[in-house]
Each structure stands twice: as structure tokens, then as C-alpha cells.
mmCIF file of C-alpha atoms and ligand atoms in Angstrom:
data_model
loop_
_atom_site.group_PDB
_atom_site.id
_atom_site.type_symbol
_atom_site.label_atom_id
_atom_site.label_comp_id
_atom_site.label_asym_id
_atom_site.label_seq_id
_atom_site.Cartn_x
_atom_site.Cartn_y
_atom_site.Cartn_z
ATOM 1 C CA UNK B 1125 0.000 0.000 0.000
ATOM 2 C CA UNK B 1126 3.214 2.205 0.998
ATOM 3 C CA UNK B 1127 4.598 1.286 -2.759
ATOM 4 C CA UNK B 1128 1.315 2.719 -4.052
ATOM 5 C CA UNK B 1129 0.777 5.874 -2.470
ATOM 6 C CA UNK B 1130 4.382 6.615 -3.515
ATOM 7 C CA UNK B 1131 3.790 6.029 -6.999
ATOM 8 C CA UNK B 1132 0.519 7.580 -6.776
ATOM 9 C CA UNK B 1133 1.752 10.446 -5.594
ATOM 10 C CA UNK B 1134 3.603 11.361 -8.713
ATOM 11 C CA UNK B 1135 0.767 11.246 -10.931
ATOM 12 C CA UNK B 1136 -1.504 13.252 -8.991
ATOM 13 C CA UNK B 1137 1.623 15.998 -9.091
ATOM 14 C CA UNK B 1138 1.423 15.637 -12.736
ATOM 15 C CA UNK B 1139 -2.102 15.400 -12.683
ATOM 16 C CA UNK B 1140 -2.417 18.590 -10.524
ATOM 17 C CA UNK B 1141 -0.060 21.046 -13.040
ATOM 18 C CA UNK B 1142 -1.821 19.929 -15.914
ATOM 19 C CA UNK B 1143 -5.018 21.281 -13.773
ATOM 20 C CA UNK B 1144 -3.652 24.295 -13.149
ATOM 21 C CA UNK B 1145 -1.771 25.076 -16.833
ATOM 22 C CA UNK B 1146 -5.454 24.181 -18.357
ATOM 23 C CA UNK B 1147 -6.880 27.054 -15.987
ATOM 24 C CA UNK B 1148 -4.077 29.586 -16.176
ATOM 25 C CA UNK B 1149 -2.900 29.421 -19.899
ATOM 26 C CA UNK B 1150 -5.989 28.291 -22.001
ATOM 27 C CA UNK B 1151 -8.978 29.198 -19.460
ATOM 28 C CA UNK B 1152 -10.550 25.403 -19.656
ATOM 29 C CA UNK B 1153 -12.214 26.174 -16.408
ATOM 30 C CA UNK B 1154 -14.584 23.433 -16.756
ATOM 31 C CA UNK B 1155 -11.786 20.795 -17.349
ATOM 32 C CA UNK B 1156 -9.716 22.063 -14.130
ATOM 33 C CA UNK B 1157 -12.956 21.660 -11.793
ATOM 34 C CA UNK B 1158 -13.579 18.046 -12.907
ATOM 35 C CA UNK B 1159 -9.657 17.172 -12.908
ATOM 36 C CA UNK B 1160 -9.427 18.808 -9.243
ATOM 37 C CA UNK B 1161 -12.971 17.238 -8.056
ATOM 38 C CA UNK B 1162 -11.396 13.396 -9.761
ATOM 39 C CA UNK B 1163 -8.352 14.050 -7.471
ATOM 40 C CA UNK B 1164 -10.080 14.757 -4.469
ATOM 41 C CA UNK B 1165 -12.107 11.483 -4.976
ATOM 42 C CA UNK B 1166 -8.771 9.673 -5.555
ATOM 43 C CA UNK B 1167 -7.288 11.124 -2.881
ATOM 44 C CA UNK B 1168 -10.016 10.599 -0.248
ATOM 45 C CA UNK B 1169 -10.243 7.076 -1.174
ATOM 46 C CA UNK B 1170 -6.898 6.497 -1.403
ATOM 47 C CA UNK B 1171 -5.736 8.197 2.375
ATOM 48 C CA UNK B 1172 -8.834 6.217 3.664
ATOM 49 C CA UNK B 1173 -7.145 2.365 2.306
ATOM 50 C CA UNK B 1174 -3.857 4.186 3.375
ATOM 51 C CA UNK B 1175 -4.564 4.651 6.991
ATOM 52 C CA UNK B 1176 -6.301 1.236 7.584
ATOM 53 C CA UNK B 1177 -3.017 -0.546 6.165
ATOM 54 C CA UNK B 1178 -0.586 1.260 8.352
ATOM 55 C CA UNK B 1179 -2.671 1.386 11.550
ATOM 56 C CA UNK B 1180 -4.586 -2.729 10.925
ATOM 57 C CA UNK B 1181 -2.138 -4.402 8.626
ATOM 58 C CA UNK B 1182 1.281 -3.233 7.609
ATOM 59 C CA UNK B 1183 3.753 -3.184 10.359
ATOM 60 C CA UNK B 1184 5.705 -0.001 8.783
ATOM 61 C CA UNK B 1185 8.054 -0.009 11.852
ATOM 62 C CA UNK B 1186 9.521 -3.333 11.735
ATOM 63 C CA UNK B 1187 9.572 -2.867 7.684
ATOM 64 C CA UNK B 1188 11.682 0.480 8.552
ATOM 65 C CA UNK B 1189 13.866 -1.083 11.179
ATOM 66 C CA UNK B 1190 16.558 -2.303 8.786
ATOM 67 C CA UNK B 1191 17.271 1.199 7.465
ATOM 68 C CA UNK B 1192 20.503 2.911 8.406
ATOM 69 C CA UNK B 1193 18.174 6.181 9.550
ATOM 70 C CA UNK B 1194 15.857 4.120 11.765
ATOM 71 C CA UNK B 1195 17.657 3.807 15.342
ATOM 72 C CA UNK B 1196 18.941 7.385 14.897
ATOM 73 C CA UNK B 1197 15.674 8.502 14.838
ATOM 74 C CA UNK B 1198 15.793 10.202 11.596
ATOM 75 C CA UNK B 1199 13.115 8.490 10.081
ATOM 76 C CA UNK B 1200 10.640 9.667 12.739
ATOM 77 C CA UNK B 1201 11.846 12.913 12.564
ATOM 78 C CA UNK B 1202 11.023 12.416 8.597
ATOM 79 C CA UNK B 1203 7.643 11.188 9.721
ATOM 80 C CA UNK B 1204 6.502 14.196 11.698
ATOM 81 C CA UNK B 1205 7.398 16.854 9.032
ATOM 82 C CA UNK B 1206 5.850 15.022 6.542
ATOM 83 C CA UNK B 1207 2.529 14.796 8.792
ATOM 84 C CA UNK B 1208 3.024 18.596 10.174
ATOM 85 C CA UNK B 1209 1.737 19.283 5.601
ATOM 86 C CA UNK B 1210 -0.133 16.201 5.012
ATOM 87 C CA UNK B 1211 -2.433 16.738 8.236
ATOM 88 C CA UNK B 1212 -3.910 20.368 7.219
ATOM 89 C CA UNK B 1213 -3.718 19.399 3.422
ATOM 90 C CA UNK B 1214 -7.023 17.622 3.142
ATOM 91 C CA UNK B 1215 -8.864 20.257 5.123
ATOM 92 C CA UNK B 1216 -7.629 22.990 2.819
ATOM 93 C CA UNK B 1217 -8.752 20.963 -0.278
ATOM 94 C CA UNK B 1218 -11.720 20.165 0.889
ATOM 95 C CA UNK B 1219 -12.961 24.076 1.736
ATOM 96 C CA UNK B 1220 -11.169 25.451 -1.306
ATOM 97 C CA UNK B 1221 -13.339 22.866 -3.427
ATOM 98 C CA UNK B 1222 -16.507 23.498 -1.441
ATOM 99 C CA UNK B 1223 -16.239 27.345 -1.635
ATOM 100 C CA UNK B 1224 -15.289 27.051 -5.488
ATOM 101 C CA UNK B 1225 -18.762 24.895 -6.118
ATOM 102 C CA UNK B 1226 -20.625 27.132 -3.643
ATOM 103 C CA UNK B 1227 -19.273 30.366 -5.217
ATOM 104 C CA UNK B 1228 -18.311 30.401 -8.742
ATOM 105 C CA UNK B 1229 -21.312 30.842 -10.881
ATOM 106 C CA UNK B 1230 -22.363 28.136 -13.052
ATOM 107 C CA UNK B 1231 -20.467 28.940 -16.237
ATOM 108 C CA UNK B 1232 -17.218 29.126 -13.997
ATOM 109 C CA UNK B 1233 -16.461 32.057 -15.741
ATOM 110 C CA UNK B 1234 -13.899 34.028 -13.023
ATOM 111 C CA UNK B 1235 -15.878 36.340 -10.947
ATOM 112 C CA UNK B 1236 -16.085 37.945 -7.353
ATOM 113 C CA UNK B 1237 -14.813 34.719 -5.699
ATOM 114 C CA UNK B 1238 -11.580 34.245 -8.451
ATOM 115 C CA UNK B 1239 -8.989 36.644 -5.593
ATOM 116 C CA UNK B 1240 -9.825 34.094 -2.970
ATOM 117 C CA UNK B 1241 -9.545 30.970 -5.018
ATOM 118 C CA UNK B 1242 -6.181 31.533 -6.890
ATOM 119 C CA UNK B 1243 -5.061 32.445 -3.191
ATOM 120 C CA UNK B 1244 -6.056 29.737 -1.508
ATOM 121 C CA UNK B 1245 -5.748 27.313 -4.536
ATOM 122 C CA UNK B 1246 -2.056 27.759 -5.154
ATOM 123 C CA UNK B 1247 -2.155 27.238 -1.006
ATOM 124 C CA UNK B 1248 -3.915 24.132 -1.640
ATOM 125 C CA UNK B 1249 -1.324 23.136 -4.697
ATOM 126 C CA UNK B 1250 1.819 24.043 -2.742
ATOM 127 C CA UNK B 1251 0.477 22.094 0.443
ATOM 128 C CA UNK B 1252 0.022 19.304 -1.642
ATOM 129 C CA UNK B 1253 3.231 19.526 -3.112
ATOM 130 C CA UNK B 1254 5.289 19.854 0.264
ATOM 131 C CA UNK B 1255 3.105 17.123 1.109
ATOM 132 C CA UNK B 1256 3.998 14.613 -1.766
ATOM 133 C CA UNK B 1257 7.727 15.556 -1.235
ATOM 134 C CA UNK B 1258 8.414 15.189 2.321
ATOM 135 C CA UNK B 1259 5.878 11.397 2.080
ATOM 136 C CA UNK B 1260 8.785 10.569 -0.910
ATOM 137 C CA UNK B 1261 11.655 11.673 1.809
ATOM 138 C CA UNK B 1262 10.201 9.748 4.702
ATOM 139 C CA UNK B 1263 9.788 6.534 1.883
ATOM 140 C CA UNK B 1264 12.987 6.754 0.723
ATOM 141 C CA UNK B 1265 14.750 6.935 4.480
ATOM 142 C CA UNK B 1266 12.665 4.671 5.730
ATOM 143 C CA UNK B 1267 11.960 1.471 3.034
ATOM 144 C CA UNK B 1268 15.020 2.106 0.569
ATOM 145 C CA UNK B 1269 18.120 3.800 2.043
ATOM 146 C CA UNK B 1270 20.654 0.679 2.490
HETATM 147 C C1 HEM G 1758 -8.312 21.737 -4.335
HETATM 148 C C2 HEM G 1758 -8.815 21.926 -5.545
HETATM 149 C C3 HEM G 1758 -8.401 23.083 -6.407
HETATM 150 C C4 HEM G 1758 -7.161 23.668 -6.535
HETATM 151 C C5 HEM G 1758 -5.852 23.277 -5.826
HETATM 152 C C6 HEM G 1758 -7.299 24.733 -7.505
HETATM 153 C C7 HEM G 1758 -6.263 25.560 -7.909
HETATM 154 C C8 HEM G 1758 -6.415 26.656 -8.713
HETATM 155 C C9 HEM G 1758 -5.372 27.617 -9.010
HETATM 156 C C10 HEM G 1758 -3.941 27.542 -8.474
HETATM 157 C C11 HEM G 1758 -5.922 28.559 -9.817
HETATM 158 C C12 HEM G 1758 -5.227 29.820 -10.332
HETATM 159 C C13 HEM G 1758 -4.305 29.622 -11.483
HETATM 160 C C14 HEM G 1758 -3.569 30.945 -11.651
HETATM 161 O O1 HEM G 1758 -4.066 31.818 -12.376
HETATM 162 O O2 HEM G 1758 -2.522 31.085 -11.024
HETATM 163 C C15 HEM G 1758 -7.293 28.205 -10.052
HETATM 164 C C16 HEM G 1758 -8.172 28.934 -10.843
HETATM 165 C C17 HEM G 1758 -9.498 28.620 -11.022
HETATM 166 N N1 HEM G 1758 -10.177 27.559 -10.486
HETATM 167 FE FE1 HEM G 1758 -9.392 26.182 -9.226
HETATM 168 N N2 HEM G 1758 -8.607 24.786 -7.955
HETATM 169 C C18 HEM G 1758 -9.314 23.792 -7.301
HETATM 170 C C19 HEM G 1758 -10.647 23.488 -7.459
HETATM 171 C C20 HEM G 1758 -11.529 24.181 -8.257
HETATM 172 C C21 HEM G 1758 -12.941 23.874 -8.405
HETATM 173 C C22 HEM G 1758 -13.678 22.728 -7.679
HETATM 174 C C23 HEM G 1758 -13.459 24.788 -9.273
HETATM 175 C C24 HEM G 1758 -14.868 24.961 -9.781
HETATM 176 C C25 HEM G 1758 -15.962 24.650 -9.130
HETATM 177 C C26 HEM G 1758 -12.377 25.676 -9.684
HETATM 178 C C27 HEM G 1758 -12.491 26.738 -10.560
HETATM 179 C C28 HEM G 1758 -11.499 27.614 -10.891
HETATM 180 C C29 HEM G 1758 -11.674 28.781 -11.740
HETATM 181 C C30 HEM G 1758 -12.986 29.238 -12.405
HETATM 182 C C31 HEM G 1758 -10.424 29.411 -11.813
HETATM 183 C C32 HEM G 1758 -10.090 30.686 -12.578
HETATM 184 C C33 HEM G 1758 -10.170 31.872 -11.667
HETATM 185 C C34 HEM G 1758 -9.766 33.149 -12.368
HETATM 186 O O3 HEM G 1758 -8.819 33.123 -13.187
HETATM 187 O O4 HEM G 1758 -10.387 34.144 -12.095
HETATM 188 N N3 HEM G 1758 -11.222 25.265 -9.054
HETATM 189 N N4 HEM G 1758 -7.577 27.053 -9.369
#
């Protein structure tokens, strides 16, 4: 499940800046709600199968124990900034999505609520980024460093 997430990760990333170049630089706004609504889904389905592996079924620790970074307590260390992004990030989706359907008119055409959204939707982006970057540090010190 670990193995997917991480690989998952990197196509949401992609995913996510074809989103935004289809908003920015040819104005598809209709395209960019449905790709960011699809990730959400993804995503909430994905964290959800995530966090009953690692809590029920995958021992990470013991998995984690033969890297060189483990007894140092690097790896935990890893853990904790990766969780201090990845806790907030859903959150931040979830209102900037709920505000966008809420407050863009139907059309989507940009309107009152665009200041707010390109605010708090490059937030959303860059929180997702930091998160997908410090999850592939923690991976790599924990399951490949040798
Ligand atoms: C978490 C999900 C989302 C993220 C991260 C996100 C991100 C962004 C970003 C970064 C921009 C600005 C691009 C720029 O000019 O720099 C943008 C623009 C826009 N987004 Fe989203 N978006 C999300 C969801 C949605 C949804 C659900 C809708 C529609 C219901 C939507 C509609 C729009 C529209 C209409 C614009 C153009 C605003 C304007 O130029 O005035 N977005 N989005």
C-alpha cells in the first residue's frame, strides 16, 4: 500500500499542473474543476485504504527497522514533518473545493470569488506539493536507504 501511495503520488503531481496550466494558460475552467474534483475522490479514497493498512495491517516499523536512519531517529523525525503538511492538506482541499462549487457561478467564468480561489488554490497546490515531497523523503529513508 506504501509502494502505491508513492507512486501515486507522482501522478496526482502531474495530474495537478496539468489542472492548473489548463486554468491559467488556455482558461478550460470546466476541465480544471472536474480534474481537481477526480483528485479529491482519488485522494479521499486512497488516504482512507492508506490509513487502515498502516494502523490494521502493515507493520511499517519493523519494515523500517533495517534502514541505516531508523535507530537514529531520523526516520521519525522524517515522519513528523511530513505529517506537520499532510495533516492540514485535506482540510484545505476540501474548503477550497466546497467554496469554489458554492461560489463560482455556473459557467465558472472568473468572478467575485476568483482573488480568494487563486489564493487559496495555489495554497492548496503548494500544500500538496510539500506534502507529496516530504511522504517521498520519509519513503525513501525509511523502506530504501541501504
Ligand atoms: C483543491 C482543488 C483546487 C485547486 C488546488 C485549484 C487551484 C487553482 C489555481 C492555483 C488557480 C489559479 C491559477 C492561476 O491563475 O494562477 C485556479 C483557478 C481557477 N479555479 Fe481552481 N482549484 C481547485 C478546485 C476548483 C474547483 C472545484 C473549481 C470549480 C468549481 C475551480 C475553478 C477555478 C476557476 C474558475 C479558476 C479561474 C479563476 C480566475 O482566473 O479568475 N477550481 N484554481
Amino acid at each position: 500500500m506504501l509502494d502505491i501511495v508513492f507512486l501515486g503520488m507522482f501522478v496526482i503531481v502531474v495530474a495537478m499542473a496539468v489542472s492548473v496550466f489548463l486554468v491559467r494558460v488556455r482558461r478550460q475552467y470546466l476541465l480544471h474543476r472536474n480534474i481537481q474534483i477526480g483528485l479529491a475522490t482519488i485522494l479521499a479514497v486512497v488516504v482512507v485504504a492508506f490509513e487502515i493498512d498502516v494502523r490494521f495491517v502493515t507493520d511499517w516499523r519493523s519494515l523500517a527497522a533495517a534502514s541505516p536512519y531508523f535507530d537514529s531517529g531520523i526516520v521519525y523525525y522524517s515522519l513528523i514533518i511530513h505529517l506537520v503538511f499532510a495533516i492540514p492538506c485535506p482540510f484545505v482541499w476540501a474548503i477550497v473545493i466546497w467554496r469554489a462549487i458554492k461560489k463560482f457561478p455556473a459557467d465558472l467564468q472568473p468572478g467575485e470569488h476568483s482573488r480568494e480561489h487563486i489564493l487559496w488554490g495555489r495554497i492548496a497546490a503548494i500544500l500538496f506539493l510539500l506534502t507529496a515531497a516530504t511522504g517521498c523523503t520519509f519513503y525513501w529513508l525509511a523502506f530504501i536507504a541501504s
